Amino acid sequence: MDKIKIIGGRQLNGLIHISGAKNAALPLMAATLLTDEKVTLSNMPMLSDVTFLNKLLRELGTEIEEKQDIINAYPSNTYTYQTKDFKSLVAPYDYVRKMRASYYVLGPILTRVGHVELSLPGGCAIGARPMDIHLNSLEKMGAVIEIKNGYVIADAPKGLKGTHIIFEKASVGATCNILMAATLAKGETLIENAAQEPEIGDLIDLLTKMGAKIEGKNTSQLKIEGVKSLKSATHQVLPDRIEAGSYAIAAAITKGRIHLAGAVAEHLKTPLNILRAMDIKITEKPDGIVVNAQNAVMTGQDIMTDYYPGFPTDLQAQFMALMTVTPGASMVTENIWENRFMHVPELMRMGANINVHGHASAIVRGVKKLSGAPVMATDLRASFALVLAGLAAEGETIVNRVYHLDRGYEKLEEKLKAVGADIERIKEED
Ligand code: UD1
């Protein structure tokens, strides 16, 4: 398994291009299953999660054409998807177990052909991650759902029916799944307490281009008028706000200055305001955001993760890494996932001073220096937090389990090297 070696202490200065958003790309790919016509997605990030979902789509019967493209002077992938007929209506255990987002195929297949079988995802490193909201909503839309041998078996032989659904929690996954299902349902579906993350807006944009009738983009109330069929469309994936936020924190933790080319400030309002409160200069440019921490006199800040537009849980671990070397005390509260402090013991092995209270909050007291160490994390964002700690630490840090990073950070070492980091991948045979 590959490792990443970092020698800390370099100030990072320069430009990083922000890739297409992973969490937008995955539901967009599933949305292509809603039509038998061609759907083209450009600015697709080169990530293992995308390759993996492509593999599942091919097993289901999707033909995929791939080409390299240049978007905003930066290479990315463009894929054209076409699912004329389904070869299989089953998303097997091996896929869903390895990538939960495989569950995005549930809504589109069920609404298009009336039957789908999906292995139920189990828990994962950051929490139990149930699917009750997805399944209860589909039942309300007339699906008959049975759980058998670890699989969700869903039937709607006469199609789904529009209805009024109130989500118990503003779940991103359930919003995408039910939104896609509703596009081909009979009549009107009203979703209340829908998630409002920008990736959902991106999905609504693609579905609308495909001929779906959706009102309420960027609000918690979505009204979908079902149509008979959807058609061909072309769409460019929006930039990854979590990747941009992660590199903004890299500028902060190394007291450097990074131009995040392509990043959208509007999507990062809460985290950027926290960085501003730390005396870091944030400048919005027509082509991105400049984060300048060169002369910042930083002090600890409190954050609480929340649904969008609150502080994103997917930046909590990275922010905590920054707090470990920021003078003063900071309180970090995790409100979305019940088990998302797995990075804490690893940061403490590097010399961080962190006290965890219960499952949801931690007090971080800034130390003068972290010291490099071999570390590993159990999820994607926690792994990036350890990379950040390594960039700030004295000496050598080895981050193990790099496959987590490959799921969500395109060309990580290349991007960090370009702004001055001393970082390399150590290839190792399994
Ligand atoms: C998505 C993101 C993930 C991010 C999360 C929250 C993708 C591929 N993943 O995950 O990176 O951390 O949003 O911003 O986009 N819940 C239920 N029942 C359900 C569904 C969810 O109780 O049926 C709960 C979850 O346990 C969690 C909360 O709702 O506590 C939010 O989960 P959700 O928004 O669904 O997260 P994901 O879509 O899985």
Short mmCIF file of N, CA and C in Angstrom, two decimals, residues 132-133 136 166-170 192-193 307:
data_model
loop_
_atom_site.label_atom_id
_atom_site.label_comp_id
_atom_site.label_asym_id
_atom_site.label_seq_id
_atom_site.Cartn_x
_atom_site.Cartn_y
_atom_site.Cartn_z
N ASP A 132 -32.63 4.98 6.15
CA ASP A 132 -34.07 4.95 6.40
C ASP A 132 -34.82 6.06 5.67
N ILE A 133 -34.23 7.23 5.56
CA ILE A 133 -34.93 8.36 4.93
C ILE A 133 -35.15 8.07 3.43
N ASN A 136 -37.88 5.07 3.35
CA ASN A 136 -39.24 5.49 3.74
C ASN A 136 -39.85 6.40 2.68
N ILE A 166 -41.66 14.83 4.02
CA ILE A 166 -40.92 15.73 4.91
C ILE A 166 -39.75 14.94 5.47
N PHE A 167 -38.53 15.34 5.11
CA PHE A 167 -37.35 14.62 5.61
C PHE A 167 -37.15 14.91 7.10
N GLU A 168 -36.86 13.87 7.83
CA GLU A 168 -36.59 14.02 9.26
C GLU A 168 -35.26 14.76 9.46
N LYS A 169 -34.27 14.49 8.58
CA LYS A 169 -33.00 15.22 8.60
C LYS A 169 -32.71 15.66 7.17
N ALA A 170 -31.97 16.76 7.03
CA ALA A 170 -31.67 17.27 5.68
C ALA A 170 -30.53 16.45 5.07
N GLU A 192 -39.83 18.45 1.62
CA GLU A 192 -39.55 19.51 2.59
C GLU A 192 -38.37 19.10 3.44
N ASN A 193 -37.63 20.10 3.94
CA ASN A 193 -36.38 19.89 4.68
C ASN A 193 -35.34 19.18 3.81
N TYR A 307 -25.52 21.44 8.72
CA TYR A 307 -25.93 21.32 7.33
C TYR A 307 -25.58 22.61 6.60
#
